[in-house]
Coordinates of C-alpha atoms in Angstrom, one line a residue:
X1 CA 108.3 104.6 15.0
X2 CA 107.2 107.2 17.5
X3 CA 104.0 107.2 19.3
X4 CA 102.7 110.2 17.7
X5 CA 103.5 108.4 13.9
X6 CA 101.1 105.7 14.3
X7 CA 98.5 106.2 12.4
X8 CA 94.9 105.5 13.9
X9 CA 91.6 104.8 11.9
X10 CA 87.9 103.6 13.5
X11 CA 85.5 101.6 12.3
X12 CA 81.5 102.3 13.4
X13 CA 79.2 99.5 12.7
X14 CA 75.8 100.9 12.8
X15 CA 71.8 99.6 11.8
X16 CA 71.3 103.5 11.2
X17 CA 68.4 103.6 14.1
X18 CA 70.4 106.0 17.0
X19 CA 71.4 109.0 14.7
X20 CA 71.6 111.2 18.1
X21 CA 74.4 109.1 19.8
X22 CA 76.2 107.9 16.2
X23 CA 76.7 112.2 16.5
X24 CA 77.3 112.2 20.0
X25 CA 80.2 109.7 19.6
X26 CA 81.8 110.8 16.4
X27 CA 81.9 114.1 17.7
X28 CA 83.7 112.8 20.9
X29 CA 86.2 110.9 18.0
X30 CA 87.3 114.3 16.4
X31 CA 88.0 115.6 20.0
X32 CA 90.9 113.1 20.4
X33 CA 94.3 114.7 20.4
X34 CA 96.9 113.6 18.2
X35 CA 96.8 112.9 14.5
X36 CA 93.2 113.1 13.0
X37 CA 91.1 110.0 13.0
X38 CA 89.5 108.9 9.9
X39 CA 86.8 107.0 10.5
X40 CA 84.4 104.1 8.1
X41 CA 81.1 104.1 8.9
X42 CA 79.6 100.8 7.9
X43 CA 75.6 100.9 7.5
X44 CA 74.6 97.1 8.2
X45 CA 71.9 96.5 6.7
X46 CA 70.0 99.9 6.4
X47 CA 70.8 103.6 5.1
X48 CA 73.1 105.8 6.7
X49 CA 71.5 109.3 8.6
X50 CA 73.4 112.4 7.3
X51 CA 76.6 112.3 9.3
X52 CA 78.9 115.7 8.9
X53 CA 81.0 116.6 12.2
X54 CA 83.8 119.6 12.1
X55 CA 87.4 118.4 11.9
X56 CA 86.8 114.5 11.0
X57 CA 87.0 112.7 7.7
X58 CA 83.9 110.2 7.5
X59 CA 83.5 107.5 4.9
X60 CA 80.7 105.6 4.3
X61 CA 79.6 102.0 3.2
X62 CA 76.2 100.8 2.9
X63 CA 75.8 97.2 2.9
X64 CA 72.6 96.3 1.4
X65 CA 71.5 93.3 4.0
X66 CA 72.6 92.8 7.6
X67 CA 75.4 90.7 7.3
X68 CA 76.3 90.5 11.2
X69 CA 78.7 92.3 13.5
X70 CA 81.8 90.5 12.6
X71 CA 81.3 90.6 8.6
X72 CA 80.7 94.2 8.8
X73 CA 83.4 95.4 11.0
X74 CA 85.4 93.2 8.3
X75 CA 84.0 95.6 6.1
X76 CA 85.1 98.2 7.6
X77 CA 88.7 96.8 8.0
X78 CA 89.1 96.5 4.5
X79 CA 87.9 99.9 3.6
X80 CA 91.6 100.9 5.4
X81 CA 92.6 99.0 2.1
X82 CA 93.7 94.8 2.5
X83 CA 93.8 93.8 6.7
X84 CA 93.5 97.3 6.8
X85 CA 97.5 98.0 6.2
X86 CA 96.6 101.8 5.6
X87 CA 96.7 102.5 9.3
X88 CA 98.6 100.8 12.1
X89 CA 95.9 100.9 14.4
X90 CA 92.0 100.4 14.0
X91 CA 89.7 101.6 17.1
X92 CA 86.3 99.8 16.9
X93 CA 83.2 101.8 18.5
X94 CA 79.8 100.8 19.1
X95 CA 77.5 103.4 17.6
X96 CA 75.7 104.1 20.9
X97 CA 79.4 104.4 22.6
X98 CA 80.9 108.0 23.4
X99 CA 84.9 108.3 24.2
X100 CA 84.6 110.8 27.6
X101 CA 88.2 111.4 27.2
X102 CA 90.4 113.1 24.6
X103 CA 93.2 111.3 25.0
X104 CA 92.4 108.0 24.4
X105 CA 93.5 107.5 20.4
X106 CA 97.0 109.2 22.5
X107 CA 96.9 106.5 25.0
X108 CA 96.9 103.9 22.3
X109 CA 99.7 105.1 20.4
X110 CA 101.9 105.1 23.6
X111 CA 100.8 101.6 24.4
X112 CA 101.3 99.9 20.9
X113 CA 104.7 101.8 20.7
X114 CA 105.8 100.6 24.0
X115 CA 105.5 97.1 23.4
X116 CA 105.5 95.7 19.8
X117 CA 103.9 92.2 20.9
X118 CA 100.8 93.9 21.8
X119 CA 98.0 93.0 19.5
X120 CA 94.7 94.5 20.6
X121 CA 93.7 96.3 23.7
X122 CA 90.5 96.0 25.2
X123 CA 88.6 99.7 26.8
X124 CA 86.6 99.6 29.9
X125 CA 82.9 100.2 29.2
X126 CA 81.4 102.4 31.8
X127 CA 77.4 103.6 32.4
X128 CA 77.7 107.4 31.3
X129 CA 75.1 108.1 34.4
X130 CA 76.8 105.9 37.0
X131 CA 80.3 104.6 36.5
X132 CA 79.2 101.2 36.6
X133 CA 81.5 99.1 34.8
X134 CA 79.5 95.5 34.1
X135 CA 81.5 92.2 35.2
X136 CA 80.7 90.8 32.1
X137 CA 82.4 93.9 30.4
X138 CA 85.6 92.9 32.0
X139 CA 87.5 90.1 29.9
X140 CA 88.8 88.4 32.5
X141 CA 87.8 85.6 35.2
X142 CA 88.9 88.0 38.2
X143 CA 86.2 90.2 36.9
X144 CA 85.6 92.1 40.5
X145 CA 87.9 94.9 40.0
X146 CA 87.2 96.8 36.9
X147 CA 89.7 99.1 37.5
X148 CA 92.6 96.8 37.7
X149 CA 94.6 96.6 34.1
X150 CA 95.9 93.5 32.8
X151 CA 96.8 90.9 30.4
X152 CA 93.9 89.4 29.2
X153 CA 92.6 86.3 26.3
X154 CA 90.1 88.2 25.0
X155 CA 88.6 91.7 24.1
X156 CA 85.4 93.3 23.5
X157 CA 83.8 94.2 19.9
X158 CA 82.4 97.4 20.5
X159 CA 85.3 98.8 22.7
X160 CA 88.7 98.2 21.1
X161 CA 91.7 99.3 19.5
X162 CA 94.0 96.8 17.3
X163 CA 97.3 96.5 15.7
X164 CA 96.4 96.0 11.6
X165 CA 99.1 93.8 11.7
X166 CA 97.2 91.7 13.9
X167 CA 94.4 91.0 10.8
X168 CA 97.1 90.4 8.6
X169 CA 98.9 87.4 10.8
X170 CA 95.4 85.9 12.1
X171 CA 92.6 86.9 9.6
X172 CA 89.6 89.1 10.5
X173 CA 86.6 88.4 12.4
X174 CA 84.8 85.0 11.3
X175 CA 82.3 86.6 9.2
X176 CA 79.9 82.9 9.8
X177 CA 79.8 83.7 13.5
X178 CA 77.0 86.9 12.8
X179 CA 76.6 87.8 16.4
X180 CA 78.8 86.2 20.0
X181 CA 82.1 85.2 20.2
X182 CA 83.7 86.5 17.7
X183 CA 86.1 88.6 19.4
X184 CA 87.2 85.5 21.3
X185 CA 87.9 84.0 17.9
X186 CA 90.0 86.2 16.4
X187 CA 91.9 86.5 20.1
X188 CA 92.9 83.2 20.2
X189 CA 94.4 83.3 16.8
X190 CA 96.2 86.4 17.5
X191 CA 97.6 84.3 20.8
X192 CA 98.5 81.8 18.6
X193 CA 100.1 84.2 16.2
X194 CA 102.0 85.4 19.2
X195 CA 99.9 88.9 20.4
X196 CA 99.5 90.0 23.4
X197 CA 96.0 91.5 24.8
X198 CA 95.4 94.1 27.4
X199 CA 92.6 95.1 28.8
X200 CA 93.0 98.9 29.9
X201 CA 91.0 100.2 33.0
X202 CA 92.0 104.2 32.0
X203 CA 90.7 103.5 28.7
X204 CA 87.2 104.1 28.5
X205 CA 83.9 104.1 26.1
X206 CA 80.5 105.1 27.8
X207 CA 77.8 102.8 27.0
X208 CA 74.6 102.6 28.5
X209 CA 74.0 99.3 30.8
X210 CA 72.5 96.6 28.8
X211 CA 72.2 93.1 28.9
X212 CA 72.7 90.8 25.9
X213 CA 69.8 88.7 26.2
X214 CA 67.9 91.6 24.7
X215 CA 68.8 90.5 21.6
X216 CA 66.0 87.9 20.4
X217 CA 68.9 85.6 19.0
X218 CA 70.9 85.2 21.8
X219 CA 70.8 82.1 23.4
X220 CA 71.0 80.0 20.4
X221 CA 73.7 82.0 18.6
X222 CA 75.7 82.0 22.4
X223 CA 75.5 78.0 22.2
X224 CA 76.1 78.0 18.2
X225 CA 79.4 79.8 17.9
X226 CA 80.7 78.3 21.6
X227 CA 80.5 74.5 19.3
X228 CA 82.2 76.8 16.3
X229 CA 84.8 78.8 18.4
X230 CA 85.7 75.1 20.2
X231 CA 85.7 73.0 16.4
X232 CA 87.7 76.1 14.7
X233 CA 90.6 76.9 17.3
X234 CA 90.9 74.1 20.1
X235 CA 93.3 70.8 20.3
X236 CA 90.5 68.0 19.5
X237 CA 91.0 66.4 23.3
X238 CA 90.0 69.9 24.5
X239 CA 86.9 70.0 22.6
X240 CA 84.5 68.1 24.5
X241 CA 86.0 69.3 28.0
X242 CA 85.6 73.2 26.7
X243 CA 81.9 72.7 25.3
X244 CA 81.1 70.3 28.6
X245 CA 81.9 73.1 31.4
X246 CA 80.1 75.1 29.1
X247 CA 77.2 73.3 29.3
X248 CA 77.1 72.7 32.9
X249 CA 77.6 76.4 33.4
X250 CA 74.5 77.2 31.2
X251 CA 72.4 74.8 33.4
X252 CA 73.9 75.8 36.5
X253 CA 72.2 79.6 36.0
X254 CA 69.1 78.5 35.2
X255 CA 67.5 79.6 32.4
X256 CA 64.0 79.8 31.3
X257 CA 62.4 76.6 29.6
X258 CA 62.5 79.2 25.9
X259 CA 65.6 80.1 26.7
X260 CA 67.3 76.5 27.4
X261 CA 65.4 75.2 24.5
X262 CA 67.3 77.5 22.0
X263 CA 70.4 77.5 23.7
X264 CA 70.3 73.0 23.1
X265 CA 69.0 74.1 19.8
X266 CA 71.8 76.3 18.8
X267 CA 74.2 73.7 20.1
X268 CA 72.7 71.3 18.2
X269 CA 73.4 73.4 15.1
X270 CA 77.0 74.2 16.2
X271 CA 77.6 70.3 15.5
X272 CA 75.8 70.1 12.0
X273 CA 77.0 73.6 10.3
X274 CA 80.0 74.7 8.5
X275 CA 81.9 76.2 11.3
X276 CA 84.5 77.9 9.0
X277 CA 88.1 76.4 8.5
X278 CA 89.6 74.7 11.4
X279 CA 93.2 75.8 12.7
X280 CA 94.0 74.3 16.2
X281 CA 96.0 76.5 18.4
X282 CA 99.3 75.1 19.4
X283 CA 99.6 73.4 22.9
X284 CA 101.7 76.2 24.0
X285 CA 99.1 78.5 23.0
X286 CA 97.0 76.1 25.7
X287 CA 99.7 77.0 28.0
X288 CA 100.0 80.8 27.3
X289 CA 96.5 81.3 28.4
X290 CA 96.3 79.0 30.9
X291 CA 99.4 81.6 32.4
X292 CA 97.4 84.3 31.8
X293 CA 94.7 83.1 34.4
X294 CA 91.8 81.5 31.3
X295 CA 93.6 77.9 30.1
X296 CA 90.7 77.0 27.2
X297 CA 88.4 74.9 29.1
X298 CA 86.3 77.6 30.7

């Protein structure tokens, strides 16, 4: 198949509350060249603002509770009928996101037709007023140079483009998770399935600088799904060495007394919920990202 015959969808998750930028990045959608994009707009929890934009096709679902970020993209997925089979290839936009460039859908055509083992590919998130590109936004533990493209075990939610096939091989997003971690979920059992992931520096979605603590759940939902992503994918003698350089990480930046409290809380609860089924990567998975510069212990 050619580059220009893959078909592309998007999925945009959104709590309905920043009607301005939904615009502002759905217009910058329809400006891609190529194909037309469709695109699913999933309201999470709330209803949707009036969304018409020249020269896209938008559908909408409203889900009538806030069922997290990885449940609804997974609604979103399915709205491109099962593991989303009616496209190849899903981008997946934060609301609050903009695509600067037109040729981005383009770009991921070409890439996904150049090499059929890649999987997913992971956009660099820039500040639209400075160019800033986070380390943390760079999925990788050589994080220094955001504008160096490589392989990488892992991707990020609001900024990414995957292979439908992918969801079809490895399953969605672990709709349990609700918020952290779940893209490094469904990346390991795309590894395991035998995807590759790139991270793409000329790929890029603006998104205002943020940090993630500003979301009142964080610390104990970080600590919750790290137990869940460890008990779900990881070879049970990997397990406790994962979760304990985790936790010596966590106290070595010192958080605040709240925040260390419900980061041991969530932890705690990591142990004593329903984590979803468990299916241990293979050792040569181990060995596959411990080539690609992250082995699963860190």
């Amino acid at each position: 198949m050619s580059a220009g015959g893959l078909k592309v969808g998007a999925v945009v998750l959104t709590m309905g509350n920043r009607p301005d930028e939904l615009r502002a990045l759905l217009e910058s959608v329809a400006k891609q060249t190529g194909d037309p994009i469709e695109v699913v707009l999933v309201g999470n929890g709330s209803p949707l603002p009036e969304v018409s934009v020249p020269g896209l096709t938008v559908r909408t679902v409203e889900l009538p509770e806030n069922v997290g970020i990885p449940a609804g993209r997974n609604v979103g997925i399915e709205a491109f009928g099962p593991a989303g089979r009616d496209v190849d290839v899903l981008l997946f936009l934060d609301d609050d996101g903009l695509l600067p460039n037109q040729d981005t859908a383009q770009l991921c055509r070409e890439a996904f037709d150049a090499d059929p083992k890649l999987g997913i590919i992971s956009f660099r998130i820039a500040d639209p007023d400075t160019g800033v590109t986070q380390r943390r936004h760079v999925p990788r533990l050589r994080a220094s140079d955001p504008m160096r493209s490589s392989r990488v075990t892992t991707f990020l939610g609001g900024a990414n483009a995957a292979r439908t096939r992918v969801f079809a091989e490895a399953g969605g997003l672990p709709d349990e998770f609700f918020y952290a971690h779940e893209e490094t979920d469904l990346a390991w059992r795309a590894l395991d399935a035998g995807w590759m992931i790139d991270y793409r520096a000329d790929m890029v979605l603006h998104h205002p600088t943020t940090a993630p603590s500003r979301h009142a759940v964080y610390h104990r939902m970080v600590a919750r799904n790290r137990v869940w992503l460890a008990r779900r994918n990881l070879p049970a003698p990997l397990v406790p060495v994962y979760l304990g350089v985790w936790m010596l990480l966590t106290l070595a930046r010192r958080p605040s007394g709240p925040a260390l409290r419900a980061w041991f809380g969530g932890f705690k609860e990591g142990w004593s919920t329903p984590c979803g089924p468990r299916r241990p990567m293979k050792w040569r998975t181990v060995w596959r990202l411990t080539r690609l510069g992250r082995p699963p212990v860190i």
